[in-house]
């Protein structure tokens, strides 16, 4: 009994409070028969629970209170059999689901479950009979090994229980045995018996039974397995490039055992072995010649052997022994193809010739011989190259035949021929409806045969594959009976291929039909870089570069333009894959936008970089539309004003530039004839150009001679004489400041004193007053803003003193002769007003004229006598106007409260 089972039984004893010294008969309440059985699975098992008398008294239970349990599974009562009042049996089909232990239980006092007894059991299967017992004797040197190895089939059922295997051999009355594994064993005979039979079998045993295999009766020589052959030699002969001679040594002496052999071989790089028929090697031979091999090809050879009569076992194959066959002339022509490139304006074009190395070159290639034949002429040229392609230059207007052959040390291969028609020749019909699809990681090309070609005329099809990113070209040939094929070669995903199908009419290629395809597409590697080609007020013209072919990774399906401005939702526009320039309209003016372009393929999309631009504030032409009309209007207005000025120039001239008398013709220069002429430098202009000076005109009454004293008359005559004598010395010949007209005063004859004239005075205002009854003071002239030369009396202070104080006789300058006195009759005299300090260029100073009456004072040069000049025909219009005005006469009104605007002038005017 196992230790675990003992511990469980002790636990039961402790639960029942049975002393360990109690007899087995009084053990708890009863027991189970049998105890600790070994049971075969899937068979019926019967157990009996017997209650003891003491147990029945203690628990007051009978056979009716007994029930059975497999661990946690309570067995139904229909499996119970009541033997008597103290014994109950159970019969069940034991399976793997019924777990141990098996316990017998009662209801103590009809209420409490109590374990009476429990058993642990083992389950399993009895051993199966071994099948297919085989044994072999190994080689040891030139004889047999004393060990015999055997193997067998133990069966498919696991016995579960511990099972022992024993290999047994019997020779005569001697037995040899050894413990073995489940399916293999080995016997040591010390010396292997030969030429005698030995019986061999296997014994198998466990707790449920014992069994033996069928006995094998063999002669150890008939079950020998030789060791692999070692000393194998292979020889290549130059005279026989298709053969190899294989040689070996026999494993056993012929008198001891004769052998048969088996030879196999294969080309290096291939995993397909070819075996020599056994009929050729079933004798006791030591060499064999392999035939039908390829020249200049490396082969691996293996050999094995066994007993000549066919008994026993084949040895393992020998290790590989390699050799190369001798060279021979190439037997297969190369695979020739061409790519015709577009020609230029000359009569020549480039043709790329390509060929593949033939599979059976039968030796080391020295080179390739290329021959070009023009048309049907015998003229040709040949050259030899080492590569597998050649670019040649051919004339367009000639048919060319290209022949290529492989050359090695033993000769040349058959020629591969290809015709290149002239450029203007009509091409032969091509295939139709070329398509390409990717299936299971391969490209499949399908097409339809030419429809207008006689069946059988097409010899084969050529499929040309060009990688568009690397410009590498490959091709393959398909027979004329197929219309689809898988593209061979190392195709890469994400690469675009240009696939063309050519029908071959002998050695002339028909018209190509092409299609582009990808083995596998993906999203583009890079996105487009966009920039603004032209910006406007409400639109922008965007442009982006093409995605490089090696970065497209698939066929581009569309471009999507995304743009948005700050604070607005993003908008998008989808354009075709051929579009690389687009104008976005309806944008806000003077706004900043962010734009990017997304490129899409069937397998995904990629965004380009962001580009920021700002729309213009004004559209082209907006500023011109405003400025040009304004300029045109301004020009029109200017022209209109100029025309108006030209049309109304006399009216404008009269209001802006009235006629000004010429001061050079004024008689004021003759008032003081004794005053010497001083030539002083011209005065600085005191009136800026363009300023206006107000002119006031007063009425002056003719003085009555009777009211004047003699002294006054004399003084007046002297003054008049002076000014009349210096008629050309007056400085009032020009305009004052050249911007505003002035009025001047002229004298009149005594006889015409009753008349009144009005002249323009440019620098002063004359004021009339009555007789003062005294000698007039020295005249003081106020400074004028006029740029005209001053009068002599104003330039010389002594003259001023003379006029101002005649009675005192200081520096008197009177007429020296009576004729001068008579020439200047008595008239009113002038008296300068007080000195004015105001220098503002506004109103003219006033000149008081003393007299008894306020009547007009006339000055007319025509009545002054011989001292006054009349305006002649050559005189200026201004002088004529002034003379006329003196004759006509007018009575000006006196302007009141005329402000003083000239500085007092201490010097006279400079004469002109």
PDB file of C-alpha atoms in Angstrom, residues 11 27 41 75 292 475 511 531 557 565 572 576 656 669 691 723 780 842 868:
ATOM      1  CA  UNK A  11      -7.452   9.877   8.829  1.00  0.00           C
ATOM      2  CA  UNK A  27     -11.937  -1.452  12.288  1.00  0.00           C
ATOM      3  CA  UNK A  41     -10.212   0.625 -17.742  1.00  0.00           C
ATOM      4  CA  UNK A  75     -23.143   6.351  -7.326  1.00  0.00           C
ATOM      5  CA  UNK A 292      24.277  12.067 -70.434  1.00  0.00           C
ATOM      6  CA  UNK A 475      12.045  40.393 -71.004  1.00  0.00           C
ATOM      7  CA  UNK A 511       3.542  46.371 -82.794  1.00  0.00           C
ATOM      8  CA  UNK A 531       3.421  78.074 -53.969  1.00  0.00           C
ATOM      9  CA  UNK A 557      -5.933  59.344 -58.191  1.00  0.00           C
ATOM     10  CA  UNK A 565      -8.038  81.756 -43.134  1.00  0.00           C
ATOM     11  CA  UNK A 572     -11.101  71.711 -49.709  1.00  0.00           C
ATOM     12  CA  UNK A 576      -7.667  65.602 -61.222  1.00  0.00           C
ATOM     13  CA  UNK A 656      -6.262 141.695 -62.348  1.00  0.00           C
ATOM     14  CA  UNK A 669       9.814 164.960 -62.249  1.00  0.00           C
ATOM     15  CA  UNK A 691       1.037 141.649 -52.633  1.00  0.00           C
ATOM     16  CA  UNK A 723       9.480 169.079 -62.018  1.00  0.00           C
ATOM     17  CA  UNK A 780       8.814 164.841 -46.044  1.00  0.00           C
ATOM     18  CA  UNK A 842      -1.023 148.135 -46.993  1.00  0.00           C
ATOM     19  CA  UNK A 868       5.943 169.353 -71.026  1.00  0.00           C
TER      20      UNK A 868
END
